[in-house]
Short mmCIF file of C-alpha atoms in Angstrom, two decimals:
data_model
loop_
_atom_site.label_atom_id
_atom_site.label_comp_id
_atom_site.label_asym_id
_atom_site.label_seq_id
_atom_site.Cartn_x
_atom_site.Cartn_y
_atom_site.Cartn_z
CA MET G 1 -35.63 77.73 -25.71
CA ARG G 2 -33.83 77.45 -22.40
CA GLY G 3 -30.58 79.22 -21.65
CA LYS G 4 -27.16 77.76 -22.13
CA GLY G 5 -23.70 78.25 -20.71
CA GLU G 6 -20.24 77.75 -22.12
CA LEU G 7 -17.86 75.46 -20.31
CA ARG G 8 -14.12 75.71 -20.82
CA PHE G 9 -12.02 72.67 -20.18
CA ILE G 10 -9.30 73.61 -17.69
CA GLY G 11 -7.44 70.32 -17.51
CA ILE G 12 -7.54 66.64 -18.18
CA VAL G 13 -7.40 63.33 -16.33
CA GLU G 14 -3.98 61.96 -17.20
CA SER G 15 -4.18 58.53 -15.79
CA GLU G 16 -6.70 56.58 -13.89
CA GLY G 17 -6.50 53.58 -11.70
CA GLU G 18 -8.04 51.80 -8.81
CA ASN G 19 -5.97 53.92 -6.53
CA GLU G 20 -4.37 57.09 -7.76
CA ALA G 21 -5.07 59.37 -10.70
CA ARG G 22 -3.28 62.43 -12.01
CA VAL G 23 -5.25 65.54 -12.79
CA HIS G 24 -3.31 67.81 -15.10
CA ILE G 25 -4.42 71.44 -15.04
CA PHE G 26 -3.54 73.35 -18.21
CA PRO G 27 -0.65 75.82 -17.66
CA GLU G 28 -2.81 78.92 -18.20
CA PHE G 29 -4.94 77.96 -15.17
CA CYS G 30 -2.10 76.79 -12.93
CA ASN G 31 -1.95 79.93 -10.81
CA ALA G 32 -5.56 79.27 -9.84
CA LEU G 33 -4.37 76.27 -7.80
CA LYS G 34 -2.40 78.39 -5.33
CA GLY G 35 -3.23 77.21 -1.82
CA ILE G 36 -4.94 73.93 -2.78
CA GLU G 37 -2.05 72.04 -1.15
CA GLY G 38 -3.34 73.14 2.26
CA PHE G 39 -6.47 71.00 1.89
CA SER G 40 -6.64 67.26 2.46
CA HIS G 41 -9.52 66.77 0.01
CA ALA G 42 -10.98 68.42 -3.07
CA ILE G 43 -14.08 68.18 -5.21
CA ILE G 44 -13.30 67.47 -8.85
CA LEU G 45 -15.88 68.30 -11.50
CA TYR G 46 -15.21 66.66 -14.83
CA TRP G 47 -16.95 66.13 -18.13
CA PHE G 48 -18.31 62.73 -19.13
CA HIS G 49 -17.05 63.38 -22.66
CA LEU G 50 -18.09 59.91 -23.87
CA ARG G 51 -21.70 60.75 -22.97
CA ASP G 52 -21.71 64.19 -24.51
CA ASN G 53 -24.16 63.46 -27.28
CA GLU G 54 -27.85 64.10 -27.83
CA LYS G 55 -28.90 60.55 -27.07
CA GLU G 56 -27.18 60.28 -23.69
CA ARG G 57 -28.11 63.81 -22.68
CA SER G 58 -31.78 63.08 -23.33
CA VAL G 59 -31.90 60.14 -20.92
CA LEU G 60 -34.13 61.04 -17.97
CA GLN G 61 -34.33 57.73 -16.09
CA VAL G 62 -32.02 54.75 -15.71
CA VAL G 63 -31.68 51.47 -13.88
CA PRO G 64 -29.03 52.20 -11.23
CA ARG G 65 -25.70 50.36 -11.41
CA ARG G 66 -25.69 46.89 -9.90
CA HIS G 67 -29.48 46.71 -10.15
CA THR G 68 -31.05 44.29 -12.50
CA LYS G 69 -34.58 44.43 -11.30
CA ASN G 70 -37.36 46.64 -12.36
CA LEU G 71 -36.16 49.83 -10.69
CA LYS G 72 -35.95 53.07 -12.62
CA VAL G 73 -34.73 56.26 -11.03
CA GLY G 74 -34.27 59.75 -12.39
CA VAL G 75 -30.78 60.66 -13.54
CA LEU G 76 -30.88 63.62 -11.13
CA ALA G 77 -31.54 61.12 -8.31
CA CYS G 78 -28.46 59.02 -9.07
CA ARG G 79 -24.92 59.54 -10.28
CA SER G 80 -25.48 58.27 -13.82
CA PRO G 81 -23.08 59.65 -16.46
CA SER G 82 -26.04 59.93 -18.81
CA ARG G 83 -27.70 63.19 -17.76
CA PRO G 84 -28.70 66.53 -19.26
CA ASN G 85 -25.30 68.01 -18.41
CA PRO G 86 -22.72 65.22 -18.36
CA ILE G 87 -20.88 66.50 -15.29
CA GLY G 88 -19.14 64.06 -13.00
CA LEU G 89 -18.37 64.89 -9.38
CA CYS G 90 -15.91 63.13 -7.12
CA VAL G 91 -14.61 63.94 -3.70
CA VAL G 92 -10.92 63.03 -3.82
CA LYS G 93 -8.03 62.87 -1.42
CA LEU G 94 -5.18 65.17 -2.42
CA VAL G 95 -2.12 62.96 -2.29
CA LYS G 96 0.36 65.34 -3.91
CA VAL G 97 0.40 68.74 -5.61
CA GLU G 98 3.29 69.34 -7.99
CA GLY G 99 3.03 72.38 -10.20
CA CYS G 100 0.04 71.85 -12.46
CA VAL G 101 -0.49 68.22 -11.51
CA LEU G 102 -2.69 66.94 -8.71
CA THR G 103 -2.22 63.34 -7.68
CA VAL G 104 -5.50 62.22 -6.16
CA LYS G 105 -7.22 59.20 -4.69
CA GLY G 106 -10.86 58.39 -5.36
CA LEU G 107 -11.38 59.84 -8.81
CA ASP G 108 -13.84 57.70 -10.72
CA ALA G 109 -13.12 59.20 -14.16
CA PHE G 110 -11.76 57.77 -17.37
CA GLU G 111 -8.37 58.86 -18.68
CA GLY G 112 -8.86 61.77 -21.05
CA SER G 113 -11.89 63.21 -19.27
CA PRO G 114 -11.82 67.01 -19.37
CA ILE G 115 -11.67 68.78 -16.01
CA ILE G 116 -14.12 71.63 -15.58
CA ASP G 117 -13.59 72.69 -11.98
CA VAL G 118 -11.64 71.98 -8.82
CA LYS G 119 -13.02 73.08 -5.48
CA PRO G 120 -11.51 72.69 -2.03
CA TYR G 121 -13.44 70.36 0.26
CA ILE G 122 -14.71 72.21 3.32
CA PRO G 123 -16.32 69.80 5.81
CA ARG G 124 -18.36 72.56 7.49
CA GLY G 125 -20.65 72.68 4.46
CA ASP G 126 -19.70 69.63 2.42
CA ALA G 127 -19.69 66.82 4.98
CA VAL G 128 -23.04 65.41 6.09
CA PRO G 129 -22.03 62.04 7.53
CA ASP G 130 -25.55 61.24 8.75
CA ALA G 131 -27.31 62.00 5.47
CA TYR G 132 -29.63 59.17 4.53
CA THR G 133 -30.20 57.51 1.18
CA PRO G 134 -32.89 55.15 -0.12
CA GLU G 135 -32.40 51.47 0.42
CA TRP G 136 -31.49 50.80 -3.25
CA VAL G 137 -28.30 52.88 -2.98
CA SER G 138 -26.59 50.48 -0.60
CA HIS G 139 -27.35 47.44 -2.72
CA MET J 1 -7.43 76.39 -28.30
CA ARG J 2 -8.73 74.22 -25.49
CA GLY J 3 -11.95 72.25 -25.72
CA LYS J 4 -15.33 73.48 -24.66
CA GLY J 5 -18.61 71.99 -23.52
CA GLU J 6 -22.18 73.14 -23.79
CA LEU J 7 -24.22 73.49 -20.63
CA ARG J 8 -28.00 73.45 -20.71
CA PHE J 9 -29.85 75.15 -17.92
CA ILE J 10 -32.28 72.65 -16.40
CA GLY J 11 -33.93 74.87 -13.83
CA ILE J 12 -33.74 78.05 -11.83
CA VAL J 13 -33.50 79.22 -8.23
CA GLU J 14 -36.93 80.64 -7.54
CA SER J 15 -36.40 82.22 -4.22
CA GLU J 16 -33.54 82.50 -1.85
CA GLY J 17 -33.34 83.20 1.79
CA GLU J 18 -31.36 82.64 4.93
CA ASN J 19 -33.25 79.44 5.42
CA GLU J 20 -35.14 77.88 2.58
CA ALA J 21 -34.93 78.22 -1.16
CA ARG J 22 -37.00 76.77 -3.98
CA VAL J 23 -35.29 75.09 -6.87
CA HIS J 24 -37.61 74.88 -9.85
CA ILE J 25 -36.69 72.23 -12.41
CA PHE J 26 -38.04 72.91 -15.88
CA PRO J 27 -40.95 70.59 -16.80
CA GLU J 28 -39.05 68.77 -19.55
CA PHE J 29 -36.51 67.54 -16.96
CA CYS J 30 -38.99 66.76 -14.18
CA ASN J 31 -39.03 63.00 -14.73
CA ALA J 32 -35.30 63.01 -14.03
CA LEU J 33 -36.07 63.79 -10.37
CA LYS J 34 -37.82 60.48 -9.77
CA GLY J 35 -36.51 59.02 -6.52
CA ILE J 36 -34.78 62.15 -5.22
CA GLU J 37 -37.34 62.32 -2.39
CA GLY J 38 -35.69 59.27 -0.82
CA PHE J 39 -32.54 61.24 -0.04
CA SER J 40 -32.11 63.62 2.88
CA HIS J 41 -29.55 65.78 1.07
CA ALA J 42 -28.55 66.71 -2.46
CA ILE J 43 -25.74 68.48 -4.24
CA ILE J 44 -26.92 71.41 -6.33
CA LEU J 45 -24.74 72.71 -9.13
CA TYR J 46 -25.73 76.14 -10.37
CA TRP J 47 -24.39 78.83 -12.62
CA PHE J 48 -23.01 82.09 -11.23
CA HIS J 49 -24.72 83.92 -14.07
CA LEU J 50 -23.68 87.34 -12.75
CA ARG J 51 -20.03 86.30 -13.11
CA ASP J 52 -20.39 84.80 -16.56
CA ASN J 53 -18.26 87.33 -18.38
CA GLU J 54 -14.71 87.41 -19.68
CA LYS J 55 -13.39 89.57 -16.85
CA GLU J 56 -14.66 87.40 -14.00
CA ARG J 57 -13.79 84.16 -15.77
CA SER J 58 -10.20 85.32 -16.21
CA VAL J 59 -9.63 85.87 -12.49
CA LEU J 60 -7.09 83.33 -11.22
CA GLN J 61 -6.50 84.50 -7.66
CA VAL J 62 -8.61 86.34 -5.09
CA VAL J 63 -8.56 87.51 -1.50
CA PRO J 64 -10.91 85.07 0.26
CA ARG J 65 -14.14 86.40 1.78
CA ARG J 66 -13.79 87.96 5.21
CA HIS J 67 -10.06 88.38 4.70
CA THR J 68 -8.67 91.85 4.43
CA LYS J 69 -5.03 91.11 4.77
CA ASN J 70 -2.54 90.32 2.16
CA LEU J 71 -3.66 86.79 1.38
CA LYS J 72 -4.26 85.69 -2.17
CA VAL J 73 -5.42 82.21 -3.02
CA GLY J 74 -6.20 80.55 -6.31
CA VAL J 75 -9.85 80.45 -7.34
CA LEU J 76 -9.59 76.66 -7.58
CA ALA J 77 -8.48 76.63 -3.92
CA CYS J 78 -11.52 78.54 -2.67
CA ARG J 79 -15.21 78.79 -3.48
CA SER J 80 -15.02 82.15 -5.25
CA PRO J 81 -17.79 82.77 -7.81
CA SER J 82 -15.16 84.29 -10.08
CA ARG J 83 -13.55 81.27 -11.71
CA PRO J 84 -12.90 79.87 -15.20
CA ASN J 85 -16.25 78.05 -15.15
CA PRO J 86 -18.66 79.94 -12.89
CA ILE J 87 -20.16 76.84 -11.31
CA GLY J 88 -21.49 77.01 -7.76
CA LEU J 89 -21.85 73.93 -5.60
CA CYS J 90 -23.92 73.60 -2.46
CA VAL J 91 -24.82 70.61 -0.36
CA VAL J 92 -28.44 71.19 0.64
CA LYS J 93 -30.99 69.54 2.85
CA LEU J 94 -34.06 68.39 0.94
CA VAL J 95 -36.98 69.78 2.89
CA LYS J 96 -39.74 68.99 0.41
CA VAL J 97 -40.16 67.64 -3.10
CA GLU J 98 -43.36 68.65 -4.88
CA GLY J 99 -43.52 67.90 -8.58
CA CYS J 100 -40.80 69.96 -10.22
CA VAL J 101 -39.98 72.03 -7.16
CA LEU J 102 -37.38 71.19 -4.53
CA THR J 103 -37.56 73.13 -1.30
CA VAL J 104 -34.07 73.09 0.14
CA LYS J 105 -32.03 74.41 3.04
CA GLY J 106 -28.48 75.65 2.67
CA LEU J 107 -28.46 76.91 -0.91
CA ASP J 108 -26.16 79.91 -1.17
CA ALA J 109 -27.37 81.08 -4.60
CA PHE J 110 -29.06 84.24 -5.79
CA GLU J 111 -32.62 84.13 -7.04
CA GLY J 112 -32.58 83.64 -10.79
CA SER J 113 -29.42 81.52 -10.87
CA PRO J 114 -29.68 78.79 -13.48
CA ILE J 115 -29.48 75.20 -12.22
CA ILE J 116 -27.14 72.94 -14.13
CA ASP J 117 -27.28 69.70 -12.16
CA VAL J 118 -28.79 68.00 -9.13
CA LYS J 119 -27.06 64.98 -7.62
CA PRO J 120 -28.11 62.89 -4.66
CA TYR J 121 -25.80 63.15 -1.66
CA ILE J 122 -24.25 59.79 -0.84
CA PRO J 123 -22.25 59.96 2.40
CA ARG J 124 -20.14 56.90 1.51
CA GLY J 125 -18.24 58.96 -1.06
CA ASP J 126 -19.29 62.54 -0.38
CA ALA J 127 -18.86 62.88 3.38
CA VAL J 128 -15.34 63.33 4.72
CA PRO J 129 -15.98 64.80 8.15
CA ASP J 130 -12.32 64.74 9.16
CA ALA J 131 -11.00 66.49 6.04
CA TYR J 132 -8.69 69.32 6.97
CA THR J 133 -8.47 72.81 5.59
CA PRO J 134 -5.86 75.56 5.89
CA GLU J 135 -6.11 77.90 8.86
CA TRP J 136 -7.43 80.81 6.72
CA VAL J 137 -10.64 78.94 5.90
CA SER J 138 -11.94 78.98 9.47
CA HIS J 139 -11.33 82.71 9.91
#
């Protein structure tokens, strides 16, 4: 039996949209946001709660989005929501910080998704503009 | 009471060093790596197992590393290992993929840290080279 960890939900996605979303951090974690307003971008980790079941967490390979042909890739080699730990990751633009609410751009999460972490985006380590990807990613 | 999620450890950091580290994915998750070798970089999510206790998970603000003065920032506004969910995130260079073992560069994790997710790095969404940070980050 492998080890396990306990995740605590620290907030929730309040609204989603093509453009802006609101990330509501629960009041008891609000003080942990101090200083986030100084960053232009953040990394949001959230929980794919709709995929948090045995079936979806057992999926090891998928056909990537927008691919219909016979291409299967590992879930750790794509951003599939079906994965052993249904964690979603988005780099977002911080549009506004008001108390416990972050208004962000670029969050690809459903309304109601639990938030599990917020990290400031630090280009020194996080930005690799010349990273390359396989050909199927750009299709 | 807020919601919780269950994390399953899918691998472990086998060795760490200034330069290269080995990320060993447990055999039952190995097929989920298929295709990762086509990417130059990946995002590794790991568990700060040494901080997985009530005291460290209750910390809301810290003095950032290399700062001795009177500056306190929220743990969600820095990359402190003490945070509500002790998840570490590193963008790494994929040096080698051999079976279940990824040899990577840039992983800032202790040997023995559980791995919770591996995601391919896709510059289109993940790279924001001109993101800005507060002045204290570069000090």
